Short mmCIF file of C-alpha atoms and ligand atoms in Angstrom, two decimals:
data_model
loop_
_atom_site.label_atom_id
_atom_site.label_comp_id
_atom_site.label_asym_id
_atom_site.label_seq_id
_atom_site.Cartn_x
_atom_site.Cartn_y
_atom_site.Cartn_z
CA MET A 32 -23.39 -8.47 -2.14
CA GLU A 33 -21.62 -8.96 1.17
CA ILE A 34 -17.84 -8.87 0.91
CA LEU A 35 -15.50 -9.60 3.80
CA HIS A 36 -12.04 -8.05 3.33
CA VAL A 37 -9.29 -9.72 5.33
CA SER A 38 -6.11 -7.70 5.65
CA ALA A 39 -3.05 -7.06 7.82
CA GLU A 40 -3.46 -3.28 7.43
CA CYS A 41 -6.33 -0.82 7.21
CA TYR A 42 -6.10 2.97 7.49
CA PRO A 43 -6.71 4.67 9.94
CA VAL A 44 -6.31 1.72 12.32
CA ALA A 45 -2.87 0.54 11.24
CA LYS A 46 -0.90 1.40 8.12
CA ALA A 47 2.63 0.54 7.03
CA GLY A 48 2.13 1.55 3.38
CA GLY A 49 -0.35 1.68 0.53
CA LEU A 50 -2.07 -1.59 1.45
CA GLY A 51 -3.53 0.20 4.49
CA ASP A 52 -4.77 3.10 2.36
CA VAL A 53 -6.48 0.78 -0.13
CA VAL A 54 -8.20 -1.45 2.45
CA GLY A 55 -9.30 1.68 4.32
CA ALA A 56 -10.97 3.11 1.22
CA LEU A 57 -12.23 0.37 -1.15
CA PRO A 58 -14.86 -1.02 1.31
CA LYS A 59 -16.26 2.47 1.89
CA TYR A 60 -16.76 2.98 -1.85
CA LEU A 61 -18.31 -0.51 -2.23
CA ASN A 62 -20.79 0.39 0.50
CA GLN A 63 -21.64 3.65 -1.22
CA LEU A 64 -22.78 1.59 -4.21
CA GLY A 65 -25.17 -0.39 -2.01
CA HIS A 66 -23.00 -3.40 -1.18
CA ILE A 67 -22.03 -4.53 2.30
CA ALA A 68 -18.26 -4.53 2.60
CA LYS A 69 -16.62 -5.32 5.93
CA VAL A 70 -13.00 -5.44 7.06
CA VAL A 71 -11.40 -7.81 9.54
CA MET A 72 -7.81 -7.30 10.65
CA PRO A 73 -5.54 -8.14 13.59
CA MET A 74 -5.90 -6.13 16.79
CA TYR A 75 -2.54 -4.40 17.14
CA ARG A 76 -1.77 -2.09 20.01
CA THR A 77 -2.41 1.16 18.12
CA LYS A 78 -3.65 4.59 19.13
CA TYR A 79 -6.83 3.97 17.17
CA LEU A 80 -7.68 1.02 19.40
CA TYR A 81 -7.57 3.11 22.57
CA ASN A 82 -9.38 6.12 21.08
CA HIS A 83 -12.47 4.23 19.91
CA GLU A 84 -15.34 2.30 21.36
CA TRP A 85 -15.62 -1.40 20.70
CA GLU A 86 -18.18 -4.14 21.23
CA VAL A 87 -17.36 -7.83 21.56
CA VAL A 88 -19.08 -9.82 18.82
CA HIS A 89 -17.50 -13.25 19.16
CA LYS A 90 -15.25 -15.29 21.41
CA GLY A 91 -13.60 -18.49 20.26
CA ARG A 92 -11.01 -21.07 21.16
CA THR A 93 -8.89 -22.72 18.49
CA ASN A 94 -5.42 -24.08 17.84
CA LEU A 95 -2.24 -23.39 15.94
CA GLY A 96 -0.79 -26.90 15.80
CA SER A 97 -0.50 -28.06 19.37
CA TRP A 98 -0.91 -24.54 20.82
CA TRP A 99 -4.50 -23.79 21.88
CA PHE A 100 -5.49 -20.17 22.17
CA GLU A 101 -8.49 -18.00 22.79
CA PHE A 102 -9.46 -15.14 20.51
CA THR A 103 -11.96 -12.33 20.64
CA VAL A 104 -13.55 -10.48 17.73
CA ILE A 105 -14.42 -6.86 18.47
CA LYS A 106 -16.32 -4.40 16.28
CA GLU A 107 -15.90 -0.64 16.11
CA ALA A 108 -19.12 0.62 17.71
CA LYS A 109 -19.87 3.74 15.66
CA ASN A 110 -19.09 2.74 12.08
CA GLU A 111 -16.78 5.73 11.78
CA ASN A 112 -15.01 4.62 8.63
CA GLY A 113 -18.00 3.96 6.43
CA PHE A 114 -17.80 0.17 6.82
CA ASP A 115 -18.01 -2.42 9.60
CA LEU A 116 -14.57 -2.87 11.08
CA TYR A 117 -13.65 -5.96 13.09
CA LEU A 118 -10.43 -6.65 14.96
CA ILE A 119 -9.21 -10.04 16.10
CA ASP A 120 -7.48 -10.11 19.44
CA ILE A 121 -5.09 -12.97 20.12
CA ASN A 122 -3.39 -12.26 23.39
CA GLY A 123 0.41 -12.13 23.18
CA LEU A 124 0.53 -12.75 19.44
CA LEU A 125 -1.18 -9.90 17.61
CA ASP A 126 -1.42 -7.17 20.24
CA ARG A 127 1.92 -5.54 19.48
CA GLU A 128 2.88 -2.07 18.35
CA LYS A 129 4.14 -2.80 14.84
CA VAL A 130 2.25 -4.54 12.06
CA TYR A 131 5.19 -6.58 10.74
CA GLY A 132 8.80 -7.31 11.45
CA TYR A 133 8.64 -9.89 14.24
CA ASP A 134 10.41 -13.28 14.10
CA ASP A 135 7.10 -15.04 14.62
CA ASP A 136 5.16 -13.23 11.86
CA SER A 137 4.30 -16.59 10.22
CA GLU A 138 2.71 -17.82 13.45
CA ARG A 139 0.97 -14.47 14.01
CA PHE A 140 -0.66 -14.29 10.60
CA THR A 141 -1.47 -18.02 10.41
CA ALA A 142 -3.22 -17.80 13.78
CA PHE A 143 -5.05 -14.68 12.61
CA GLN A 144 -6.31 -16.42 9.46
CA ILE A 145 -7.46 -19.47 11.43
CA ALA A 146 -9.33 -17.22 13.85
CA VAL A 147 -11.00 -15.39 10.93
CA LEU A 148 -12.24 -18.64 9.36
CA ASP A 149 -13.35 -20.10 12.71
CA TRP A 150 -15.35 -16.92 13.25
CA VAL A 151 -16.89 -16.91 9.75
CA SER A 152 -17.80 -20.58 10.01
CA ALA A 153 -19.80 -19.70 13.14
CA TRP A 154 -21.84 -16.98 11.35
CA GLU A 155 -25.50 -17.71 10.84
CA HIS A 156 -25.25 -16.62 7.20
CA ARG A 157 -22.41 -16.68 4.64
CA PRO A 158 -20.68 -13.67 3.10
CA ASP A 159 -20.87 -13.73 -0.71
CA VAL A 160 -17.13 -13.22 -1.14
CA ILE A 161 -14.03 -13.34 1.02
CA HIS A 162 -11.47 -10.90 -0.36
CA VAL A 163 -7.89 -11.40 0.87
CA HIS A 164 -4.93 -9.05 0.41
CA ASP A 165 -1.29 -10.10 -0.05
CA HIS A 166 0.51 -13.06 1.48
CA HIS A 167 -0.42 -12.33 5.11
CA THR A 168 -3.93 -13.53 4.34
CA GLY A 169 -2.92 -15.84 1.48
CA LEU A 170 -3.57 -19.14 3.29
CA ILE A 171 -7.29 -18.42 3.53
CA PRO A 172 -8.28 -19.60 0.01
CA PHE A 173 -6.43 -22.87 0.61
CA MET A 174 -7.77 -23.43 4.14
CA LEU A 175 -11.30 -22.66 3.03
CA LYS A 176 -11.18 -25.21 0.24
CA HIS A 177 -9.07 -27.97 1.78
CA CYS A 178 -9.23 -27.92 5.61
CA PHE A 179 -11.83 -30.32 6.98
CA LYS A 180 -12.98 -28.00 9.74
CA TYR A 181 -14.17 -25.39 7.23
CA ARG A 182 -16.35 -27.74 5.17
CA ASN A 183 -19.46 -25.74 6.02
CA ILE A 184 -18.06 -22.58 4.38
CA LYS A 185 -15.94 -24.08 1.62
CA SER A 186 -18.24 -22.85 -1.13
CA ILE A 187 -17.61 -19.16 -0.38
CA PRO A 188 -15.72 -17.75 -3.37
CA THR A 189 -12.44 -15.94 -2.74
CA VAL A 190 -10.59 -13.07 -4.39
CA LEU A 191 -6.90 -12.35 -3.86
CA THR A 192 -5.55 -8.86 -4.48
CA ILE A 193 -1.80 -8.68 -4.95
CA HIS A 194 -0.39 -5.37 -3.73
CA ASN A 195 3.16 -6.61 -3.70
CA ALA A 196 4.42 -9.96 -4.99
CA GLN A 197 7.99 -9.39 -3.80
CA TYR A 198 7.02 -10.66 -0.36
CA GLN A 199 5.43 -14.11 -0.38
CA GLY A 200 5.41 -15.26 3.26
CA TRP A 201 7.59 -18.37 2.65
CA MET A 202 7.36 -21.02 5.39
CA ASP A 203 9.23 -24.28 5.87
CA TRP A 204 7.23 -27.44 5.38
CA ALA A 205 7.85 -28.19 9.06
CA ASP A 206 5.44 -25.32 9.74
CA SER A 207 2.63 -27.12 7.95
CA LYS A 208 1.56 -28.44 11.34
CA MET A 209 0.19 -24.96 12.06
CA ILE A 210 -2.45 -25.39 9.36
CA PRO A 211 -5.65 -27.17 10.47
CA ALA A 212 -5.91 -30.77 9.16
CA TRP A 213 -6.39 -30.93 5.38
CA ASP A 214 -6.64 -33.54 2.65
CA THR A 215 -2.95 -34.27 2.12
CA TRP A 216 -3.30 -34.98 -1.61
CA SER A 217 -3.67 -31.24 -2.08
CA TRP A 218 -0.23 -30.37 -0.64
CA GLY A 219 0.75 -29.07 -4.07
CA MET A 220 -1.70 -26.20 -3.60
CA LEU A 221 0.48 -24.92 -0.75
CA ASP A 222 3.87 -25.64 -2.28
CA TRP A 223 6.14 -23.53 -4.47
CA ALA A 224 9.80 -24.52 -4.87
CA ASN A 225 9.75 -26.84 -1.84
CA LYS A 226 8.40 -24.27 0.55
CA ILE A 227 4.94 -23.39 1.74
CA ASN A 228 4.34 -20.21 -0.20
CA PRO A 229 1.18 -18.41 1.00
CA LEU A 230 1.12 -15.98 -1.93
CA ALA A 231 1.57 -18.74 -4.54
CA SER A 232 -1.04 -20.82 -2.72
CA ALA A 233 -3.56 -17.98 -2.88
CA ILE A 234 -2.87 -17.49 -6.60
CA LYS A 235 -3.63 -21.18 -7.14
CA CYS A 236 -6.65 -21.45 -4.86
CA ALA A 237 -8.47 -18.10 -5.14
CA ASP A 238 -11.29 -17.91 -7.67
CA LYS A 239 -10.01 -14.60 -9.00
CA VAL A 240 -6.73 -12.76 -8.63
CA THR A 241 -6.35 -9.04 -9.10
CA THR A 242 -3.23 -6.92 -9.18
CA VAL A 243 -3.25 -3.23 -8.33
CA SER A 244 -2.51 -2.04 -11.87
CA PRO A 245 -2.74 -3.55 -15.37
CA SER A 246 0.95 -2.95 -16.16
CA TYR A 247 2.03 -4.70 -12.97
CA LEU A 248 0.10 -7.79 -14.02
CA ASP A 249 2.00 -7.83 -17.33
CA GLU A 250 5.32 -7.37 -15.52
CA LEU A 251 4.65 -10.21 -13.05
CA LYS A 252 4.80 -12.70 -15.92
CA TYR A 253 8.50 -11.97 -16.32
CA MET A 254 9.49 -10.44 -12.96
CA SER A 255 7.77 -11.74 -9.83
CA ASN A 256 10.43 -13.04 -7.48
CA GLY A 257 10.15 -16.63 -8.69
CA LEU A 258 6.42 -16.84 -9.50
CA GLU A 259 6.72 -15.99 -13.21
CA ASP A 260 5.57 -19.42 -14.46
CA LEU A 261 2.66 -19.42 -12.06
CA PHE A 262 1.41 -16.06 -13.33
CA GLU A 263 1.72 -17.25 -16.90
CA TYR A 264 -0.24 -20.42 -16.04
CA GLU A 265 -2.97 -18.66 -14.04
CA LYS A 266 -3.31 -15.61 -16.28
CA GLY A 267 -6.88 -16.56 -17.19
CA LYS A 268 -8.15 -15.68 -13.75
CA CYS A 269 -6.02 -12.57 -13.22
CA VAL A 270 -7.07 -8.98 -13.85
CA GLY A 271 -5.26 -5.68 -13.23
CA ILE A 272 -7.33 -2.94 -11.57
CA ILE A 273 -5.69 0.38 -10.79
CA ASN A 274 -6.13 1.64 -7.22
CA GLY A 275 -8.04 4.80 -6.55
CA ILE A 276 -7.31 7.35 -3.86
CA ASP A 277 -9.59 8.23 -1.00
CA ALA A 278 -10.74 11.65 -2.12
CA ASP A 279 -12.19 12.39 1.34
CA VAL A 280 -8.80 12.02 3.01
CA TRP A 281 -6.58 13.29 0.21
CA ASP A 282 -7.96 16.67 -0.80
CA PRO A 283 -5.86 19.85 -0.36
CA ALA A 284 -9.06 21.86 0.13
CA THR A 285 -10.12 19.93 3.24
CA ASP A 286 -7.09 17.87 4.38
CA THR A 287 -7.21 17.87 8.19
CA TYR A 288 -3.42 17.60 8.41
CA LEU A 289 -2.95 20.92 6.56
CA GLN A 290 -3.20 24.46 7.85
CA ASN A 291 -3.12 26.13 4.41
CA HIS A 292 -5.94 24.73 2.36
CA TYR A 293 -6.13 25.33 -1.38
CA SER A 294 -7.83 24.09 -4.50
CA ILE A 295 -7.18 24.25 -8.22
CA LYS A 296 -8.14 27.96 -8.33
CA ASP A 297 -5.61 29.16 -5.76
CA ALA A 298 -3.07 26.36 -6.06
CA GLU A 299 -0.05 28.63 -6.65
CA ALA A 300 -0.64 30.71 -3.54
CA GLY A 301 -1.77 27.77 -1.41
CA LYS A 302 1.21 25.65 -2.31
CA LEU A 303 3.62 28.50 -1.79
CA LYS A 304 2.43 28.98 1.81
CA SER A 305 2.93 25.28 2.53
CA LYS A 306 6.34 25.38 0.86
CA LEU A 307 7.45 28.35 2.96
CA ASP A 308 6.42 26.49 6.14
CA LEU A 309 8.28 23.37 5.10
CA CYS A 310 11.39 25.31 4.08
CA GLU A 311 11.43 27.12 7.39
CA THR A 312 11.03 23.91 9.40
CA PHE A 313 13.73 22.09 7.45
CA ASN A 314 16.07 25.04 6.80
CA LEU A 315 15.73 25.01 3.01
CA ASP A 316 15.85 27.83 0.47
CA PRO A 317 12.28 28.56 -0.73
CA GLU A 318 13.57 30.27 -3.90
CA LYS A 319 14.72 26.92 -5.25
CA PRO A 320 12.46 24.08 -6.41
CA LEU A 321 11.65 21.59 -3.66
CA ILE A 322 12.02 17.93 -4.69
CA VAL A 323 10.79 15.41 -2.12
CA PHE A 324 10.89 11.66 -1.64
CA ILE A 325 8.32 9.98 0.62
CA GLY A 326 8.40 6.25 1.16
CA ARG A 327 10.02 3.11 2.38
CA LEU A 328 13.81 3.35 2.07
CA VAL A 329 14.17 -0.01 0.31
CA GLY A 330 15.53 -1.31 -2.99
CA GLU A 331 12.07 -1.61 -4.56
CA LYS A 332 11.64 2.15 -4.25
CA GLY A 333 15.13 2.87 -5.61
CA ALA A 334 15.91 4.55 -2.27
CA ASP A 335 19.47 3.17 -2.19
CA LEU A 336 20.29 5.43 -5.16
CA LEU A 337 19.08 8.63 -3.49
CA PRO A 338 22.42 9.66 -1.94
CA GLN A 339 24.21 9.35 -5.27
CA VAL A 340 21.39 11.00 -7.22
CA ILE A 341 21.41 13.95 -4.82
CA GLY A 342 25.21 14.23 -4.95
CA ASP A 343 25.29 13.98 -8.76
CA SER A 344 22.48 16.51 -9.12
CA TYR A 345 24.40 19.08 -7.06
CA TYR A 346 27.50 18.37 -9.13
CA TYR A 347 26.04 18.24 -12.65
CA VAL A 348 22.88 20.36 -12.39
CA GLY A 349 24.29 22.69 -9.73
CA ARG A 350 22.98 23.52 -6.28
CA ARG A 351 19.80 24.83 -7.83
CA MET A 352 17.28 22.67 -5.99
CA ASN A 353 16.30 21.43 -2.51
CA PHE A 354 15.86 17.80 -1.58
CA LEU A 355 13.76 16.68 1.38
CA VAL A 356 13.44 12.98 2.21
CA LEU A 357 10.86 11.32 4.47
CA GLY A 358 11.17 7.61 5.06
CA SER A 359 12.52 4.67 6.95
CA GLY A 360 13.90 1.32 5.89
CA PHE A 361 17.37 -0.07 5.23
CA PRO A 362 19.64 1.09 8.09
CA GLU A 363 22.57 1.83 5.71
CA VAL A 364 20.39 4.10 3.56
CA GLU A 365 18.93 5.79 6.64
CA ALA A 366 22.46 6.41 7.98
CA GLU A 367 23.74 7.81 4.69
CA LEU A 368 20.77 10.13 4.24
CA SER A 369 21.13 11.35 7.82
CA ALA A 370 24.87 11.93 7.49
CA MET A 371 24.29 14.09 4.39
CA LYS A 372 22.46 16.66 6.51
CA ALA A 373 25.84 17.92 7.73
CA LEU A 374 26.73 18.92 4.14
CA SER A 375 23.52 20.84 3.45
CA GLN A 376 23.79 24.39 2.14
CA ARG A 377 20.15 25.12 2.98
CA ASP A 378 19.22 22.69 0.22
CA TYR A 379 18.96 19.25 1.82
CA ASN A 380 17.23 17.64 4.77
CA ALA A 381 15.80 14.29 5.79
CA TYR A 382 13.32 13.01 8.34
CA ILE A 383 14.03 9.38 9.10
CA GLY A 384 10.89 7.71 10.42
CA TYR A 385 7.20 7.45 9.72
CA ASN A 386 5.17 10.65 9.99
CA GLU A 387 1.69 10.82 8.49
CA THR A 388 1.26 14.57 9.15
CA LEU A 389 4.58 15.46 7.57
CA SER A 390 3.77 13.37 4.49
CA HIS A 391 0.63 15.47 3.87
CA LEU A 392 2.58 18.70 4.36
CA MET A 393 5.15 17.48 1.85
CA TYR A 394 2.60 16.52 -0.82
CA ALA A 395 1.21 20.05 -0.43
CA GLY A 396 4.40 22.06 -0.12
CA ALA A 397 6.68 20.30 -2.60
CA ASP A 398 7.14 21.26 -6.24
CA PHE A 399 8.17 17.76 -7.33
CA LEU A 400 7.90 14.22 -5.94
CA LEU A 401 10.59 11.73 -6.87
CA MET A 402 9.67 8.03 -7.34
CA PRO A 403 12.54 6.10 -8.94
CA SER A 404 10.96 2.70 -8.16
CA ARG A 405 12.42 -0.55 -9.42
CA VAL A 406 9.06 -2.21 -8.72
CA GLU A 407 5.80 -0.31 -8.25
CA PRO A 408 2.63 -2.43 -8.28
CA CYS A 409 0.50 0.71 -8.24
CA GLY A 410 1.96 3.52 -6.17
CA LEU A 411 -0.31 5.96 -4.40
CA ASN A 412 2.22 8.72 -3.74
CA GLN A 413 2.20 9.89 -7.34
CA MET A 414 -1.60 10.14 -7.31
CA TYR A 415 -1.62 12.03 -4.01
CA SER A 416 1.05 14.39 -5.29
CA MET A 417 -0.89 15.12 -8.49
CA ARG A 418 -4.04 15.85 -6.48
CA TYR A 419 -1.94 18.35 -4.49
CA GLY A 420 -0.46 19.96 -7.63
CA THR A 421 3.01 18.45 -7.16
CA VAL A 422 4.68 17.13 -10.31
CA PRO A 423 5.63 13.43 -10.04
CA MET A 424 9.04 12.33 -11.37
CA VAL A 425 8.52 8.63 -11.98
CA ARG A 426 10.16 5.66 -13.54
CA ARG A 427 7.96 4.10 -16.23
CA ILE A 428 7.02 0.91 -14.38
CA GLY A 429 3.86 -0.74 -13.01
CA GLY A 430 1.20 1.64 -11.80
CA LEU A 431 3.48 4.64 -12.37
CA LYS A 432 3.38 3.87 -16.09
CA ASP A 433 -0.42 3.59 -15.93
CA THR A 434 -1.00 6.90 -14.15
CA VAL A 435 1.64 9.41 -15.29
CA ILE A 436 2.16 10.86 -18.78
CA ASP A 437 5.36 12.81 -19.44
CA TYR A 438 4.75 16.53 -19.86
CA GLY A 439 6.57 16.39 -23.19
CA GLU A 440 3.70 14.31 -24.61
CA PRO A 441 0.26 15.69 -25.59
CA ASP A 442 -1.74 16.54 -22.43
CA GLY A 443 1.13 15.23 -20.29
CA TYR A 444 1.86 16.39 -16.75
CA GLY A 445 4.71 14.40 -15.16
CA ILE A 446 8.40 13.71 -15.64
CA CYS A 447 9.03 10.12 -16.75
CA TYR A 448 12.21 8.09 -17.34
CA ASN A 449 12.87 4.51 -18.29
CA TYR A 450 15.36 3.14 -15.78
CA THR A 451 16.11 3.18 -12.07
CA ALA A 452 19.62 4.37 -12.82
CA VAL A 453 21.48 7.34 -11.37
CA GLY A 454 21.96 8.96 -14.81
CA ASP A 455 18.27 8.74 -15.76
CA ILE A 456 17.11 10.07 -12.40
CA THR A 457 19.62 12.92 -12.38
CA HIS A 458 18.47 13.88 -15.86
CA ALA A 459 14.91 13.97 -14.52
CA VAL A 460 16.11 16.31 -11.75
CA TRP A 461 17.58 18.62 -14.41
CA ARG A 462 14.25 18.59 -16.26
CA ALA A 463 12.43 19.42 -13.03
CA VAL A 464 14.67 22.42 -12.39
CA GLU A 465 14.13 23.67 -15.97
CA LEU A 466 10.37 23.22 -15.67
CA TYR A 467 10.35 25.06 -12.35
CA HIS A 468 11.69 28.19 -14.07
CA ASP A 469 9.13 27.92 -16.88
CA LYS A 470 6.45 29.26 -14.53
CA LYS A 471 3.64 29.47 -17.09
CA ASN A 472 4.09 25.88 -18.19
CA LEU A 473 4.41 24.65 -14.59
CA SER A 474 1.23 26.41 -13.57
CA ALA A 475 -0.68 24.89 -16.54
CA ILE A 476 0.67 21.44 -15.68
CA ARG A 477 -0.40 21.86 -12.05
CA LYS A 478 -3.93 22.69 -13.10
CA ARG A 479 -4.02 19.75 -15.51
CA MET A 480 -2.89 17.33 -12.80
CA MET A 481 -5.23 18.62 -10.15
CA ALA A 482 -8.17 18.17 -12.51
CA LEU A 483 -7.38 14.49 -13.08
CA ASP A 484 -9.76 11.97 -11.58
CA PHE A 485 -7.99 9.25 -9.59
CA SER A 486 -10.98 8.56 -7.36
CA TRP A 487 -12.19 5.07 -6.50
CA GLU A 488 -15.46 5.40 -8.44
CA ALA A 489 -14.20 3.77 -11.66
CA SER A 490 -12.06 1.07 -10.03
CA VAL A 491 -14.72 0.01 -7.57
CA LYS A 492 -17.00 -0.96 -10.45
CA LYS A 493 -14.27 -3.22 -11.81
CA TYR A 494 -14.07 -5.00 -8.44
CA ILE A 495 -17.83 -5.48 -8.54
CA ASP A 496 -17.48 -7.07 -11.99
CA VAL A 497 -14.88 -9.44 -10.50
CA TYR A 498 -17.20 -10.38 -7.63
CA ASN A 499 -20.13 -10.86 -10.00
CA SER A 500 -18.08 -13.23 -12.13
CA ILE A 501 -17.68 -15.69 -9.23
CA VAL A 502 -20.77 -15.29 -7.06
P1 ADP B 616 4.03 1.17 -0.63
O1 ADP B 616 2.74 0.62 -0.16
O2 ADP B 616 4.75 0.22 -1.53
O3 ADP B 616 4.91 1.63 0.47
P2 ADP B 616 2.43 3.27 -1.90
O4 ADP B 616 2.84 4.37 -2.82
O5 ADP B 616 1.30 2.44 -2.35
O6 ADP B 616 3.74 2.44 -1.55
O7 ADP B 616 1.93 3.87 -0.53
C1 ADP B 616 2.76 4.44 0.41
C2 ADP B 616 1.89 5.12 1.46
O8 ADP B 616 2.62 5.19 2.66
C3 ADP B 616 1.51 6.52 1.10
O9 ADP B 616 0.30 6.86 1.75
C4 ADP B 616 2.68 7.33 1.69
O10 ADP B 616 2.34 8.67 1.91
C5 ADP B 616 2.90 6.57 2.97
N1 ADP B 616 4.25 6.63 3.52
C6 ADP B 616 5.33 5.90 3.12
N2 ADP B 616 6.39 6.17 3.90
C7 ADP B 616 5.96 7.08 4.80
C8 ADP B 616 6.60 7.76 5.89
N3 ADP B 616 7.87 7.55 6.20
N4 ADP B 616 5.85 8.62 6.61
C9 ADP B 616 4.55 8.83 6.29
N5 ADP B 616 3.90 8.24 5.29
C10 ADP B 616 4.60 7.37 4.55
C1 GLC B 617 1.95 -2.10 -2.29
C2 GLC B 617 2.70 -1.58 -3.49
C3 GLC B 617 2.26 -0.22 -3.95
C4 GLC B 617 0.74 -0.15 -3.96
C5 GLC B 617 0.18 -0.52 -2.61
C6 GLC B 617 -1.34 -0.45 -2.55
O1 GLC B 617 2.51 -1.76 -1.08
O2 GLC B 617 4.10 -1.58 -3.27
O3 GLC B 617 2.77 0.04 -5.24
O4 GLC B 617 0.31 1.16 -4.30
O5 GLC B 617 0.56 -1.82 -2.29
O6 GLC B 617 -1.95 -1.31 -3.46
#
């Protein structure tokens, strides 16, 4: 089968979060099973672009409403990622440094999707499936089925994967002029609550919808930022498939970001070396357990509670642990976490920003990884941390619920709690400190976690079943 993935992110080209990791890995594993999976994404101005060789495969001219523009499709020349990678260059619109966060994101991603379909409609053959990811590519199933100019490719089946339903790409109806002419009777396939809603539209128009964990799919029926009824109505075509992790990138024995490599056999010593390095860099006390947070500093991740959780932990549990935070997001949370550095007694530090290298060092050197998410469609951090022998402290929600078993249960290995509430999280911190001093138990738990298989092999087969059901 030939599957074309269309996405706003793909590691290592451009990544803002887990979407990039997934789109950078799933196609590679599909190819390993004999399929042809390709990725097309916008051409941002990233380091990757300048460090690689590209060949031009297509040039086109098209329009976004009354604005006509030229676009170029380039292909990475050496197939370095294990799949064909295509970038779409739209001068002035896509070639920027960040992936998201511009006022004209709706125009940017609508133009990108139009360019993708114009390009595919010019192919001499048809891909078997077009697989879109999240709302940035959510207009494609609609445009394919209802825009007159894509009649020649309208029979290509589509799959939507929802990585995060909190963001839906809402557009005013006035923006409908950006979408190439369509049969107006089908306006309802774009609409949700009097807005153009690209995510809702993709749920309605795609042949199959997947979410990145089974529990998240259940939760969306009662908590999906306004789409609850739609999920209930469309549940027949939805399936939850847990993400895997790219075992080539995320392996403490070979990780190119690490200096101290280790595996399950020498995990204690290997982790200790990484911890000592981290503690030295961030002025922390290596005798105490190291609890880290890595992620977007937003409400979904429970990041707004971190300052209070850290303060309460010092007060109620005692200054018996270190906290190290890596992330960026809400300016107020960033400011509060930065200000707290002044109060550190060699037991707190924060790096505000995005730093891929540091994230790998933290997965390796930490004892515990805190994830108090309010919403977590899958979550990759907890799987990375387990692969690196770091105990996850997770709220029982979404993919966290599907991947972590509390160490108090038979064969368990993590620390779980029910609510994103300061009391619950602080209690989890107390449990982490207690576990840290129970060295024998901690070492057994580390080994158990590191032996778990979170690779893509199992999940990729479920995606193939989905494709087979519609091709
Ligand atoms: P989400 O996609 O919702 O942000 P995931 O758990 O799926 O959450 O994936 C987050 C990914 O982004 C992980 O690879 C994590 O290591 C990475 N990440 C998040 N914030 C940062 C940061 N500030 N610096 C480096 N990596 C980060
Ligand atoms: C989203 C979700 C996260 C998931 C990732 C990859 O960003 O928030 O939970 O792991 O996508 O699917």
